[in-house]
Every structure is written in C-alpha cells, then in structure tokens.
C-alpha cells in the first residue's frame, strides 16, 4: 500500500463524508483549486467571451494551490508533510479543506483573508501559522481537533478579546504568539488551559495596560500562566507596571518600548532582561534587585536615562553583558557601578561585554577597571571623550573600544587606541591639589566680596556726629545787652 492510500485511509477515519481525493486535491493537487469568489467571477466573465478560458487553464490560478512538501522527519525518519498556503487570498467562505492528511506536521495559512480560524482536523499537526489575516475572535474549542500543536502563531490579526476556552485542549502547546493584535482586557484564567507553555508573546498590543495596570491582576495567578513559562515578550504595549514575582521559572523577559519609570517586579530566576526604550531616569543603588542568575541586561535607547550611580549593578554575580547603546542622555557612569573591588576574590562581576556606544560620556572613572578584568568587548564608539591622562587606563585594557576624542581640539576624531601616551597630557599636580586651590580661591573671593560690601555700606550710612558752630557777634542768636536810658540821666 503506497503513501497516498495510507493518507486516504486515515482521512476517511476522521471525516467519512469527505472523499480522500477531495481533501488532498483542495490543498495540494491542482485539479480542484480553491479560487476566491472574485476570481471565479472574473474567470466566468472572461469565459463567456472566450470559450477556451477556464479556471483550470487560467495562469492566475497557478498560485491558488498550496505547496505540499514531503520529507523525512528528524525523529525516526518517518515521512511528514509541510503545507504552505500563504498569500493565496483564502477566505472562510471559500476554504473547505479543514481535514488535513495525517502526516501533516506544519500548516502555514499566513497572509490570507481569514476572519476566524477554521476548525482544522489534524492530530499530527505540530505548527500552525495564521498570522497576517483579519481574525477578530477566537471561538471556544477552536483548536480542539489539533490538540498536539506545539506552536501557534496568531500575530498580525485584529483579535480584541479571548474567551476563557479559546485555547482549550492545547495541553502540549509550547509557544503562543499573539503579538500585533488589538487585545485590551484579557479574560481571567484564559491561559490556564496551556500547562506546558514555555514561550508567550504579547508584544505590540497597545492597550494591554488596561489589564496589567489593575492591582489584582497577575500574569500567573489571575491569567493562569503556568510557572513553566521561560520566555515572556511584552514589547511596545504601553505598560507602566507589571508583577511577575510568581514566575519562578521565567528566564527571559523582554519589555522594550513601554512606559516603565520604575524597575518592574521580576523574579530572581531571570537570566536575560530587556528594558530598552523605557523612561527610567537613573539607576541608583539597590534599584535592581539581587538577581543571582541574571546574565544579560539591555537598557538601549533609553530616552531619559542620565546616570548610572554607585552599586547600580551590584549583587549580580553572573552578569556578563550590560548594554546601554543609544542612551544619548547618559553623562555619568560611576566607577563603582558594579560595587567595590574584592581584594581576596578579585572583581565582583563576571562582566564580558560593556556596550556604551552612542552615549554622552566625556570621561569614565578609572575605578571601573576593577570590574573589567574579564572584559572581552568594551564599546565606546560615539562618545565625546576628553582625551587626557584620565583615559589612559582605557588604552591599557588592550581592547579596541572604537572610542574617539572630542577634546582637545588637536586630537578630535582620533581613535583613542591610536594616540600615543605622550599626547595624553597630564596635569602637573594631582586633582586634589586643583580642588584645594579652587576652594581657597572661592573662599578668598567670598572674603573680598564681604569686605567690599561692608565698606560700601559704611560709606553710604549717615553720620551720627553733631557739628556745633560758634555764635558770632553778627549772629541773630548773639547775646543782647540792654543799657539804661540816657534821657533819664539828663533830668
């Protein structure tokens, strides 16, 4: 018995009222093509004018069949079929091939015009791609007859809501992609029927904050996500808060391009964290919890991040990659961002990659070198570096950092690694001497200003001294002496 008859026999067991040839032909054999109604109408019109034109010999119908590929599987060498029906303009009203050959391993129905998911029957189907359609709703038990699915792609549709039994009987599903839909309010326990799910993608559902901003909504407790989840992607969804502390198995969390102003609540099991393009302003000590398993953190293209303070990355013993690329407002990176140097055990980190490309750092504290003893990549490209003796330690690391000088003027544009040590001029005195002198000068100026102010005030102040003048003979206030009348003497 050949493969074709085996397929026919299996399909007849699942749907006896559809002949085997009909099922196979509708998907793979160009005898009974699935032609959208508008094309059929056009063919009929043309056929009326030209009796030689039929749907079977029309060239436009050549792309209306699915491409079916048989190959040996990697497990056991058994034959499996991969059916590719993408970009065929299929619609629900003209698509009837819902029963799949028993050996069908993957079915690609992307870039069509489905408004809901057909009720496929295929117990060997492992991968189903319904992306780039016009699906608005997922019915209850929609996938009950493809229960062995391990990967389901529903991205780039118009799904607004999910019923509680939308994914019923998909107990073996590992990956679910719901990105680029219109999801707003997610029904409680909608993911509880997916106990094996390890990868969930909810990115670019712009209204998801209506679900996660509610205090009592938790991805695990309220929405029913299994603790087996390893990878969670919720990017560009306008989230400003999320609680994932119950996710004891979560390894990868991607929250790029959201509205987090504070560090989200994440479990200690996280290994890779992406918070790029979020409006955090600074990373201070103890902002990042002690994530003992964290290996990579990405803070790229942060629009407001201006400083990395002391101990910002402290308590992350397995941290290998830190990326701040494109965070153009970053002007301060503490030399003790990774903590103090441990005299007995050496560096406190396992840092191998430090990406500071495209930030605005003019200099970097030499203390940072204590955390770079295992560094393999240190990228400073695009920073306005001031090339003096303070950056000589960067050259001594022995890596090409692609850092270029911005000042002094005579070194502008030069690669730091190509500048000789003699060109990196140092000050004659130590920095603390300059600071001391500057302090003394400021104190002297304050004293002089105080003295000058006192003199001006005293000069403008009215005098309290009384000026007494002698009274002269001609003064109207002179003493008057009255003499006796001489007429009385004559008598």
Tab-separated table of C-alpha atoms in Angstrom:
chain	number	residue	atom	x	y	z
A	1	UNK	CA	0.000	0.000	0.000
A	2	UNK	CA	1.534	3.320	-1.046
A	3	UNK	CA	1.625	6.572	0.924
A	4	UNK	CA	-1.345	8.049	-0.913
A	5	UNK	CA	-3.608	5.187	0.111
A	6	UNK	CA	-2.390	5.408	3.699
A	7	UNK	CA	-3.312	9.079	3.765
A	8	UNK	CA	-6.691	8.333	2.257
A	9	UNK	CA	-7.422	5.653	4.824
A	10	UNK	CA	-6.509	7.903	7.756
A	11	UNK	CA	-8.565	10.812	6.473
A	12	UNK	CA	-11.597	8.597	5.880
A	13	UNK	CA	-11.477	7.571	9.523
A	14	UNK	CA	-11.715	11.221	10.629
A	15	UNK	CA	-14.289	12.535	8.180
A	16	UNK	CA	-16.131	9.845	6.272
A	17	UNK	CA	-18.387	12.196	4.370
A	18	UNK	CA	-15.452	13.850	2.522
A	19	UNK	CA	-13.595	11.722	-0.008
A	20	UNK	CA	-9.852	11.388	0.342
A	21	UNK	CA	-9.168	12.795	-3.083
A	22	UNK	CA	-11.243	15.894	-2.366
A	23	UNK	CA	-9.205	16.663	0.756
A	24	UNK	CA	-5.856	16.113	-0.923
A	25	UNK	CA	-6.854	17.994	-4.044
A	26	UNK	CA	-8.129	21.028	-2.202
A	27	UNK	CA	-4.762	21.569	-0.554
A	28	UNK	CA	-2.080	20.115	-2.759
A	29	UNK	CA	-3.204	18.854	-6.177
A	30	UNK	CA	-4.043	21.433	-8.920
A	31	UNK	CA	-7.254	19.713	-10.068
A	32	UNK	CA	-9.853	21.298	-7.826
A	33	UNK	CA	-8.366	24.698	-6.940
A	34	UNK	CA	-9.658	26.868	-4.118
A	35	UNK	CA	-10.396	30.083	-6.011
A	36	UNK	CA	-11.743	33.140	-4.204
A	37	UNK	CA	-15.171	34.191	-5.423
A	38	UNK	CA	-13.984	37.415	-7.059
A	39	UNK	CA	-11.523	35.471	-9.212
A	40	UNK	CA	-14.196	32.923	-10.124
A	41	UNK	CA	-16.493	35.742	-11.239
A	42	UNK	CA	-13.738	37.252	-13.339
A	43	UNK	CA	-12.983	33.881	-14.924
A	44	UNK	CA	-16.671	33.298	-15.658
A	45	UNK	CA	-16.986	36.697	-17.321
A	46	UNK	CA	-13.981	36.032	-19.466
A	47	UNK	CA	-15.189	32.531	-20.239
A	48	UNK	CA	-18.406	33.973	-21.641
A	49	UNK	CA	-16.368	35.996	-24.088
A	50	UNK	CA	-13.838	33.269	-24.828
A	51	UNK	CA	-14.939	29.662	-24.584
A	52	UNK	CA	-11.325	28.468	-24.307
A	53	UNK	CA	-10.722	30.159	-20.920
A	54	UNK	CA	-11.469	28.043	-17.839
A	55	UNK	CA	-10.293	28.190	-14.232
A	56	UNK	CA	-8.223	25.071	-14.774
A	57	UNK	CA	-6.066	26.547	-17.537
A	58	UNK	CA	-6.008	30.136	-16.303
A	59	UNK	CA	-2.486	31.283	-15.272
A	60	UNK	CA	-3.752	33.353	-12.338
A	61	UNK	CA	-4.945	30.185	-10.644
A	62	UNK	CA	-1.481	28.699	-10.511
A	63	UNK	CA	-0.751	30.473	-7.204
A	64	UNK	CA	-4.018	29.393	-5.617
A	65	UNK	CA	-2.805	25.943	-4.623
A	66	UNK	CA	-0.887	25.066	-1.526
A	67	UNK	CA	2.652	23.828	-1.763
A	68	UNK	CA	2.943	20.445	-0.094
A	69	UNK	CA	6.381	19.103	0.737
A	70	UNK	CA	7.083	15.587	1.958
A	71	UNK	CA	10.269	14.881	3.853
A	72	UNK	CA	11.751	12.548	6.411
A	73	UNK	CA	11.351	13.786	9.942
A	74	UNK	CA	14.341	14.222	12.195
A	75	UNK	CA	12.763	11.858	14.710
A	76	UNK	CA	12.669	8.301	13.496
A	77	UNK	CA	12.931	9.187	9.795
A	78	UNK	CA	9.150	8.957	9.244
A	79	UNK	CA	7.609	10.878	6.370
A	80	UNK	CA	5.968	14.172	7.311
A	81	UNK	CA	4.215	16.803	5.222
A	82	UNK	CA	4.634	20.581	5.356
A	83	UNK	CA	1.796	22.514	3.723
A	84	UNK	CA	2.408	26.118	2.637
A	85	UNK	CA	-0.758	28.094	1.800
A	86	UNK	CA	0.499	31.599	2.467
A	87	UNK	CA	-0.632	34.567	0.354
A	88	UNK	CA	-3.367	32.703	-1.536
A	89	UNK	CA	-6.198	35.138	-0.721
A	90	UNK	CA	-8.107	32.362	1.022
A	91	UNK	CA	-11.281	33.306	2.880
A	92	UNK	CA	-13.511	31.378	5.252
A	93	UNK	CA	-16.345	31.137	2.727
A	94	UNK	CA	-14.243	29.512	0.003
A	95	UNK	CA	-11.945	27.386	2.138
A	96	UNK	CA	-13.291	23.928	2.895
A	97	UNK	CA	-10.151	21.801	3.245
A	98	UNK	CA	-10.229	21.550	7.003
A	99	UNK	CA	-9.258	17.886	7.340
A	100	UNK	CA	-5.507	17.537	6.987
A	101	UNK	CA	-3.514	14.495	5.893
A	102	UNK	CA	-2.457	12.504	8.931
A	103	UNK	CA	1.232	13.111	8.271
A	104	UNK	CA	0.836	16.897	8.170
A	105	UNK	CA	3.384	18.371	10.552
A	106	UNK	CA	3.064	22.097	9.769
A	107	UNK	CA	0.465	24.275	8.086
A	108	UNK	CA	1.152	27.867	7.012
A	109	UNK	CA	-2.002	29.910	6.352
A	110	UNK	CA	-0.410	33.339	6.760
A	111	UNK	CA	-1.115	36.370	4.568
A	112	UNK	CA	-4.661	35.352	3.693
A	113	UNK	CA	-8.066	36.880	4.441
A	114	UNK	CA	-9.492	34.681	7.188
A	115	UNK	CA	-11.801	36.377	9.680
A	116	UNK	CA	-11.822	33.389	12.015
A	117	UNK	CA	-9.707	30.275	12.371
A	118	UNK	CA	-11.107	27.243	10.511
A	119	UNK	CA	-11.753	24.157	12.615
A	120	UNK	CA	-8.812	22.138	11.384
A	121	UNK	CA	-8.640	18.403	11.970
A	122	UNK	CA	-5.114	17.120	12.143
A	123	UNK	CA	-3.864	15.070	15.041
A	124	UNK	CA	-0.267	15.132	13.836
A	125	UNK	CA	-0.193	18.883	13.255
A	126	UNK	CA	2.593	20.482	15.285
A	127	UNK	CA	2.870	24.030	13.905
A	128	UNK	CA	0.036	26.291	12.751
A	129	UNK	CA	0.678	29.781	11.360
A	130	UNK	CA	-2.394	32.030	10.995
A	131	UNK	CA	-0.514	35.328	11.075
A	132	UNK	CA	-1.290	38.303	8.809
A	133	UNK	CA	-5.001	37.618	8.454
A	134	UNK	CA	-8.103	39.536	9.583
A	135	UNK	CA	-9.083	37.309	12.508
A	136	UNK	CA	-11.161	39.177	15.087
A	137	UNK	CA	-12.173	36.439	17.511
A	138	UNK	CA	-11.042	33.024	18.726
A	139	UNK	CA	-14.022	30.748	19.351
A	140	UNK	CA	-14.264	28.308	22.240
A	141	UNK	CA	-12.549	24.990	21.493
A	142	UNK	CA	-11.297	26.407	18.194
A	143	UNK	CA	-8.245	24.128	18.300
A	144	UNK	CA	-9.760	21.077	19.968
A	145	UNK	CA	-9.032	18.814	16.964
A	146	UNK	CA	-5.408	19.851	16.601
A	147	UNK	CA	-4.585	19.162	20.213
A	148	UNK	CA	-0.983	18.173	19.546
A	149	UNK	CA	0.008	21.655	18.452
A	150	UNK	CA	3.307	22.787	19.917
A	151	UNK	CA	3.452	26.204	18.215
A	152	UNK	CA	0.597	28.574	17.333
A	153	UNK	CA	1.112	31.908	15.589
A	154	UNK	CA	-1.823	34.346	15.644
A	155	UNK	CA	0.186	37.541	15.234
A	156	UNK	CA	-0.770	40.456	12.938
A	157	UNK	CA	-4.527	39.996	13.271
A	158	UNK	CA	-7.364	42.039	14.814
A	159	UNK	CA	-8.139	39.990	17.901
A	160	UNK	CA	-9.658	42.165	20.628
A	161	UNK	CA	-10.661	39.587	23.233
A	162	UNK	CA	-10.027	35.977	24.194
A	163	UNK	CA	-12.685	33.713	25.639
A	164	UNK	CA	-11.794	31.554	28.604
A	165	UNK	CA	-11.854	28.382	26.459
A	166	UNK	CA	-10.126	29.876	23.417
A	167	UNK	CA	-7.155	27.543	23.809
A	168	UNK	CA	-8.911	24.580	25.336
A	169	UNK	CA	-7.300	21.147	24.879
A	170	UNK	CA	-3.956	22.578	23.783
A	171	UNK	CA	-2.153	20.917	26.643
A	172	UNK	CA	1.006	20.356	24.556
A	173	UNK	CA	1.357	23.898	23.245
A	174	UNK	CA	4.812	25.340	23.916
A	175	UNK	CA	4.785	28.674	22.061
A	176	UNK	CA	1.916	31.132	21.581
A	177	UNK	CA	2.326	34.327	19.572
A	178	UNK	CA	-0.439	36.938	19.992
A	179	UNK	CA	1.642	39.963	19.035
A	180	UNK	CA	0.324	42.869	16.954
A	181	UNK	CA	-3.345	42.419	17.739
A	182	UNK	CA	-5.886	44.678	19.467
A	183	UNK	CA	-6.026	42.932	22.834
A	184	UNK	CA	-7.235	45.073	25.718
A	185	UNK	CA	-8.858	43.255	28.599
A	186	UNK	CA	-7.631	39.672	28.885
A	187	UNK	CA	-10.095	37.291	30.488
A	188	UNK	CA	-9.038	35.726	33.780
A	189	UNK	CA	-7.546	32.227	33.506
A	190	UNK	CA	-7.503	32.380	29.711
A	191	UNK	CA	-4.062	30.728	29.685
A	192	UNK	CA	-4.885	28.107	32.298
A	193	UNK	CA	-5.556	25.521	29.559
A	194	UNK	CA	-1.904	25.796	28.430
A	195	UNK	CA	0.002	23.994	31.212
A	196	UNK	CA	3.065	23.296	29.015
A	197	UNK	CA	3.530	26.771	27.539
A	198	UNK	CA	7.128	27.992	27.756
A	199	UNK	CA	7.054	30.993	25.387
A	200	UNK	CA	4.378	33.726	25.333
A	201	UNK	CA	4.442	36.775	23.045
A	202	UNK	CA	2.018	39.657	23.705
A	203	UNK	CA	4.053	42.442	22.117
A	204	UNK	CA	2.527	45.445	20.343
A	205	UNK	CA	-0.930	45.142	21.799
A	206	UNK	CA	-1.106	48.843	22.574
A	207	UNK	CA	-3.926	48.625	25.127
A	208	UNK	CA	-2.638	45.878	27.393
A	209	UNK	CA	-2.123	48.376	30.206
A	210	UNK	CA	-5.873	48.167	30.781
A	211	UNK	CA	-5.234	44.628	32.025
A	212	UNK	CA	-1.929	44.869	33.871
A	213	UNK	CA	-2.471	48.272	35.487
A	214	UNK	CA	-5.153	46.749	37.711
A	215	UNK	CA	-3.621	45.948	41.098
A	216	UNK	CA	-5.128	42.498	41.486
A	217	UNK	CA	-4.192	41.239	38.000
A	218	UNK	CA	-1.201	38.936	37.975
A	219	UNK	CA	0.083	37.139	34.893
A	220	UNK	CA	0.322	33.882	36.784
A	221	UNK	CA	-2.407	33.984	39.417
A	222	UNK	CA	-5.085	35.920	37.520
A	223	UNK	CA	-4.415	34.993	33.894
A	224	UNK	CA	-3.426	31.402	34.584
A	225	UNK	CA	0.034	31.301	33.018
A	226	UNK	CA	1.972	28.206	34.059
A	227	UNK	CA	5.190	28.561	36.061
A	228	UNK	CA	6.837	26.581	33.248
A	229	UNK	CA	6.931	29.786	31.213
A	230	UNK	CA	10.547	30.526	30.279
A	231	UNK	CA	10.239	33.420	27.812
A	232	UNK	CA	7.866	36.380	28.072
A	233	UNK	CA	7.759	39.139	25.451
A	234	UNK	CA	5.557	42.197	26.023
A	235	UNK	CA	7.151	44.934	23.953
A	236	UNK	CA	5.580	48.227	22.831
A	237	UNK	CA	2.378	47.688	24.822
A	238	UNK	CA	2.277	50.953	26.855
A	239	UNK	CA	2.813	49.052	30.106
A	240	UNK	CA	3.794	51.101	33.141
A	241	UNK	CA	3.595	48.306	35.704
A	242	UNK	CA	3.649	44.519	35.883
A	243	UNK	CA	4.081	41.971	38.659
A	244	UNK	CA	5.938	38.784	37.763
A	245	UNK	CA	7.175	37.701	41.172
A	246	UNK	CA	5.243	34.430	40.905
A	247	UNK	CA	7.124	33.442	37.761
A	248	UNK	CA	9.627	31.113	39.383
A	249	UNK	CA	10.574	29.567	36.035
A	250	UNK	CA	10.881	32.748	33.982
A	251	UNK	CA	14.289	33.095	32.305
A	252	UNK	CA	13.849	35.762	29.604
A	253	UNK	CA	11.759	38.941	29.952
A	254	UNK	CA	11.546	41.475	27.125
A	255	UNK	CA	9.753	44.746	27.905
A	256	UNK	CA	11.238	47.030	25.281
A	257	UNK	CA	9.463	50.309	24.431
A	258	UNK	CA	6.980	50.559	27.310
A	259	UNK	CA	6.338	53.248	29.945
A	260	UNK	CA	8.222	51.898	32.969
A	261	UNK	CA	9.546	54.728	35.134
A	262	UNK	CA	10.373	52.318	37.945
A	263	UNK	CA	12.068	48.957	37.784
A	264	UNK	CA	9.359	46.263	37.404
A	265	UNK	CA	8.822	43.446	39.885
A	266	UNK	CA	10.575	40.437	38.391
A	267	UNK	CA	11.528	37.020	39.790
A	268	UNK	CA	15.067	36.087	40.828
A	269	UNK	CA	15.218	33.386	38.150
A	270	UNK	CA	15.592	35.932	35.315
A	271	UNK	CA	18.660	35.411	33.114
A	272	UNK	CA	18.025	37.908	30.284
A	273	UNK	CA	16.231	41.233	30.821
A	274	UNK	CA	15.480	43.848	28.149
A	275	UNK	CA	14.119	47.205	29.362
A	276	UNK	CA	15.264	49.258	26.380
A	277	UNK	CA	13.331	52.396	25.367
A	278	UNK	CA	11.678	52.914	28.746
A	279	UNK	CA	11.613	56.297	30.562
A	280	UNK	CA	13.790	55.387	33.572
A	281	UNK	CA	15.815	58.454	34.608
A	282	UNK	CA	18.602	56.921	36.667
A	283	UNK	CA	19.850	53.656	38.082
A	284	UNK	CA	20.654	54.031	41.750
A	285	UNK	CA	21.934	51.562	44.311
A	286	UNK	CA	19.521	48.704	45.072
A	287	UNK	CA	17.138	49.686	42.250
A	288	UNK	CA	17.834	46.360	40.586
A	289	UNK	CA	17.005	43.511	42.973
A	290	UNK	CA	19.583	40.851	43.724
A	291	UNK	CA	19.093	38.683	40.646
A	292	UNK	CA	21.556	35.897	41.252
A	293	UNK	CA	21.020	34.339	37.804
A	294	UNK	CA	20.946	37.498	35.664
A	295	UNK	CA	23.431	37.220	32.794
A	296	UNK	CA	22.354	39.933	30.328
A	297	UNK	CA	20.646	43.292	30.782
A	298	UNK	CA	19.748	45.653	27.930
A	299	UNK	CA	18.988	49.341	28.530
A	300	UNK	CA	19.412	50.570	24.959
A	301	UNK	CA	17.918	53.776	23.551
A	302	UNK	CA	16.697	54.988	26.940
A	303	UNK	CA	15.248	58.480	26.274
A	304	UNK	CA	15.734	59.893	29.814
A	305	UNK	CA	18.460	57.830	31.464
A	306	UNK	CA	21.201	60.252	32.571
A	307	UNK	CA	23.280	58.482	35.214
A	308	UNK	CA	24.433	55.110	36.495
A	309	UNK	CA	25.123	55.542	40.188
A	310	UNK	CA	27.335	53.606	42.592
A	311	UNK	CA	26.288	49.980	43.171
A	312	UNK	CA	23.654	50.167	40.421
A	313	UNK	CA	24.700	46.723	39.142
A	314	UNK	CA	25.838	45.358	42.476
A	315	UNK	CA	24.602	41.952	43.609
A	316	UNK	CA	24.551	40.414	40.108
A	317	UNK	CA	27.353	37.825	40.300
A	318	UNK	CA	26.634	36.155	36.925
A	319	UNK	CA	26.219	39.356	34.928
A	320	UNK	CA	28.101	39.010	31.629
A	321	UNK	CA	26.528	41.632	29.338
A	322	UNK	CA	25.476	45.220	30.012
A	323	UNK	CA	24.280	47.257	27.037
A	324	UNK	CA	23.366	50.960	27.145
A	325	UNK	CA	23.733	51.632	23.435
A	326	UNK	CA	21.941	54.710	22.137
A	327	UNK	CA	21.063	56.142	25.571
A	328	UNK	CA	22.254	59.551	24.446
A	329	UNK	CA	21.441	61.423	27.665
A	330	UNK	CA	23.770	59.251	29.744
A	331	UNK	CA	26.528	61.547	31.025
A	332	UNK	CA	27.647	59.802	34.219
A	333	UNK	CA	28.764	56.216	34.780
A	334	UNK	CA	30.129	55.598	38.269
A	335	UNK	CA	33.403	53.753	38.572
A	336	UNK	CA	31.784	51.733	41.369
A	337	UNK	CA	28.612	50.884	39.458
A	338	UNK	CA	29.442	47.192	39.873
A	339	UNK	CA	30.493	47.528	43.506
A	340	UNK	CA	33.825	47.623	45.321
A	341	UNK	CA	36.835	45.610	44.305
A	342	UNK	CA	37.203	42.441	46.379
A	343	UNK	CA	40.840	42.166	47.425
A	344	UNK	CA	40.617	38.430	48.052
A	345	UNK	CA	38.428	37.333	45.162
A	346	UNK	CA	39.189	39.999	42.579
A	347	UNK	CA	36.376	41.505	40.523
A	348	UNK	CA	32.855	41.275	41.908
A	349	UNK	CA	31.394	40.575	38.452
A	350	UNK	CA	31.808	38.218	35.519
A	351	UNK	CA	31.377	41.078	33.049
A	352	UNK	CA	32.427	40.266	29.482
A	353	UNK	CA	30.547	42.858	27.395
A	354	UNK	CA	30.038	46.532	28.282
A	355	UNK	CA	28.339	48.412	25.441
A	356	UNK	CA	28.329	52.205	25.912
A	357	UNK	CA	28.061	53.007	22.225
A	358	UNK	CA	26.221	56.226	21.409
A	359	UNK	CA	26.035	57.649	24.939
A	360	UNK	CA	27.327	61.088	26.037
A	361	UNK	CA	30.157	60.152	28.385
A	362	UNK	CA	33.093	62.582	28.366
A	363	UNK	CA	35.180	60.546	30.754
A	364	UNK	CA	34.897	57.332	32.733
A	365	UNK	CA	36.241	56.894	36.235
A	366	UNK	CA	39.355	54.726	36.331
A	367	UNK	CA	37.862	52.808	39.261
A	368	UNK	CA	35.712	50.977	36.726
A	369	UNK	CA	38.751	48.993	35.593
A	370	UNK	CA	38.387	46.761	38.655
A	371	UNK	CA	35.194	45.318	37.167
A	372	UNK	CA	36.691	44.741	33.721
A	373	UNK	CA	39.292	42.077	34.379
A	374	UNK	CA	37.252	39.569	32.313
A	375	UNK	CA	36.059	42.027	29.669
A	376	UNK	CA	36.021	40.885	26.019
A	377	UNK	CA	34.122	43.758	24.418
A	378	UNK	CA	34.140	47.391	25.573
A	379	UNK	CA	32.418	49.709	23.074
A	380	UNK	CA	32.798	53.494	23.438
A	381	UNK	CA	32.025	54.486	19.866
A	382	UNK	CA	30.176	57.803	19.551
A	383	UNK	CA	31.073	59.231	22.981
A	384	UNK	CA	32.533	62.793	23.235
A	385	UNK	CA	35.665	61.666	25.099
A	386	UNK	CA	38.087	64.172	26.602
A	387	UNK	CA	41.450	62.618	25.822
A	388	UNK	CA	43.881	63.335	28.629
A	389	UNK	CA	45.705	61.200	31.132
A	390	UNK	CA	42.391	60.277	32.777
A	391	UNK	CA	41.520	57.950	29.868
A	392	UNK	CA	44.930	56.293	29.589
A	393	UNK	CA	43.654	53.313	31.579
A	394	UNK	CA	41.209	52.549	28.756
A	395	UNK	CA	44.143	52.097	26.395
A	396	UNK	CA	45.856	49.820	28.870
A	397	UNK	CA	42.960	47.336	28.741
A	398	UNK	CA	44.198	46.269	25.334
A	399	UNK	CA	40.811	46.175	23.543
A	400	UNK	CA	39.643	48.167	20.543
A	401	UNK	CA	36.906	50.318	22.038
A	402	UNK	CA	36.320	52.451	18.918
A	403	UNK	CA	36.352	55.457	21.244
A	404	UNK	CA	37.317	58.742	19.551
A	405	UNK	CA	38.491	62.005	21.043
A	406	UNK	CA	36.261	65.060	21.115
A	407	UNK	CA	38.661	67.258	23.080
A	408	UNK	CA	41.320	68.610	22.922
A	409	UNK	CA	40.831	70.135	19.510
A	410	UNK	CA	44.101	68.835	18.043
A	411	UNK	CA	43.044	65.224	18.800
A	412	UNK	CA	39.421	65.474	17.692
A	413	UNK	CA	38.273	62.447	15.706
A	414	UNK	CA	41.329	60.358	16.564
A	415	UNK	CA	40.899	56.788	17.778
A	416	UNK	CA	41.906	56.527	21.402
A	417	UNK	CA	43.855	53.344	20.765
A	418	UNK	CA	45.977	55.071	18.099
A	419	UNK	CA	47.040	58.030	20.243
A	420	UNK	CA	50.442	57.841	21.893
A	421	UNK	CA	50.688	58.161	25.648
A	422	UNK	CA	52.697	61.372	25.254
A	423	UNK	CA	49.683	63.040	23.594
A	424	UNK	CA	47.517	62.222	26.567
A	425	UNK	CA	48.836	65.106	28.610
A	426	UNK	CA	48.502	65.028	32.346
A	427	UNK	CA	48.265	67.841	34.829
A	428	UNK	CA	51.383	68.622	36.835
A	429	UNK	CA	49.521	68.441	40.113
A	430	UNK	CA	47.065	65.926	41.345
A	431	UNK	CA	43.369	66.552	41.050
A	432	UNK	CA	43.005	67.079	44.809
A	433	UNK	CA	45.519	69.940	44.624
A	434	UNK	CA	43.417	71.667	41.970
A	435	UNK	CA	40.315	71.160	44.039
A	436	UNK	CA	42.032	72.601	47.124
A	437	UNK	CA	43.290	75.661	45.238
A	438	UNK	CA	39.896	76.223	43.697
A	439	UNK	CA	38.342	76.053	47.130
A	440	UNK	CA	40.810	78.579	48.550
A	441	UNK	CA	40.233	80.962	45.658
A	442	UNK	CA	36.494	80.757	46.137
A	443	UNK	CA	36.915	81.419	49.876
A	444	UNK	CA	39.176	84.441	49.169
A	445	UNK	CA	36.683	85.856	46.713
A	446	UNK	CA	33.923	85.500	49.278
A	447	UNK	CA	36.024	87.362	51.882
A	448	UNK	CA	36.854	90.184	49.433
A	449	UNK	CA	33.230	90.476	48.444
A	450	UNK	CA	32.253	90.701	52.112
A	451	UNK	CA	34.822	93.441	52.842
A	452	UNK	CA	33.797	95.441	49.801
A	453	UNK	CA	30.171	95.206	50.780
A	454	UNK	CA	30.963	96.395	54.314
A	455	UNK	CA	32.907	99.420	53.033
A	456	UNK	CA	30.132	100.416	50.665
A	457	UNK	CA	27.514	100.161	53.376
A	458	UNK	CA	29.584	102.202	55.813
A	459	UNK	CA	30.266	104.839	53.174
A	460	UNK	CA	26.582	105.334	52.442
A	461	UNK	CA	25.499	105.330	56.098
A	462	UNK	CA	24.617	108.860	57.547
A	463	UNK	CA	26.991	110.147	60.296
A	464	UNK	CA	25.732	110.494	63.888
A	465	UNK	CA	28.285	113.247	64.886
A	466	UNK	CA	26.684	116.710	65.790
A	467	UNK	CA	28.509	119.664	64.252
A	468	UNK	CA	28.484	122.735	66.747
A	469	UNK	CA	29.258	126.209	65.466
A	470	UNK	CA	30.316	129.226	67.496
A	471	UNK	CA	27.814	132.106	67.665
A	472	UNK	CA	29.376	135.305	66.308
A	473	UNK	CA	28.559	138.948	67.036
A	474	UNK	CA	26.630	139.249	63.833
A	475	UNK	CA	24.613	136.198	64.571
A	476	UNK	CA	20.946	136.650	65.315
A	477	UNK	CA	21.492	134.298	68.207
A	478	UNK	CA	24.154	136.519	69.851
A	479	UNK	CA	23.629	137.721	73.463
A	480	UNK	CA	21.762	141.011	73.732
A	481	UNK	CA	22.758	143.620	76.438
A	482	UNK	CA	20.182	146.245	77.455
A	483	UNK	CA	21.690	149.570	78.549
A	484	UNK	CA	19.872	152.202	80.776
A	485	UNK	CA	18.083	155.103	79.039
A	486	UNK	CA	20.360	158.205	78.927
A	487	UNK	CA	17.393	160.572	78.897
A	488	UNK	CA	16.742	159.833	82.498
A	489	UNK	CA	20.280	160.864	83.298
A	490	UNK	CA	19.736	164.308	81.812
A	491	UNK	CA	16.941	165.069	84.133
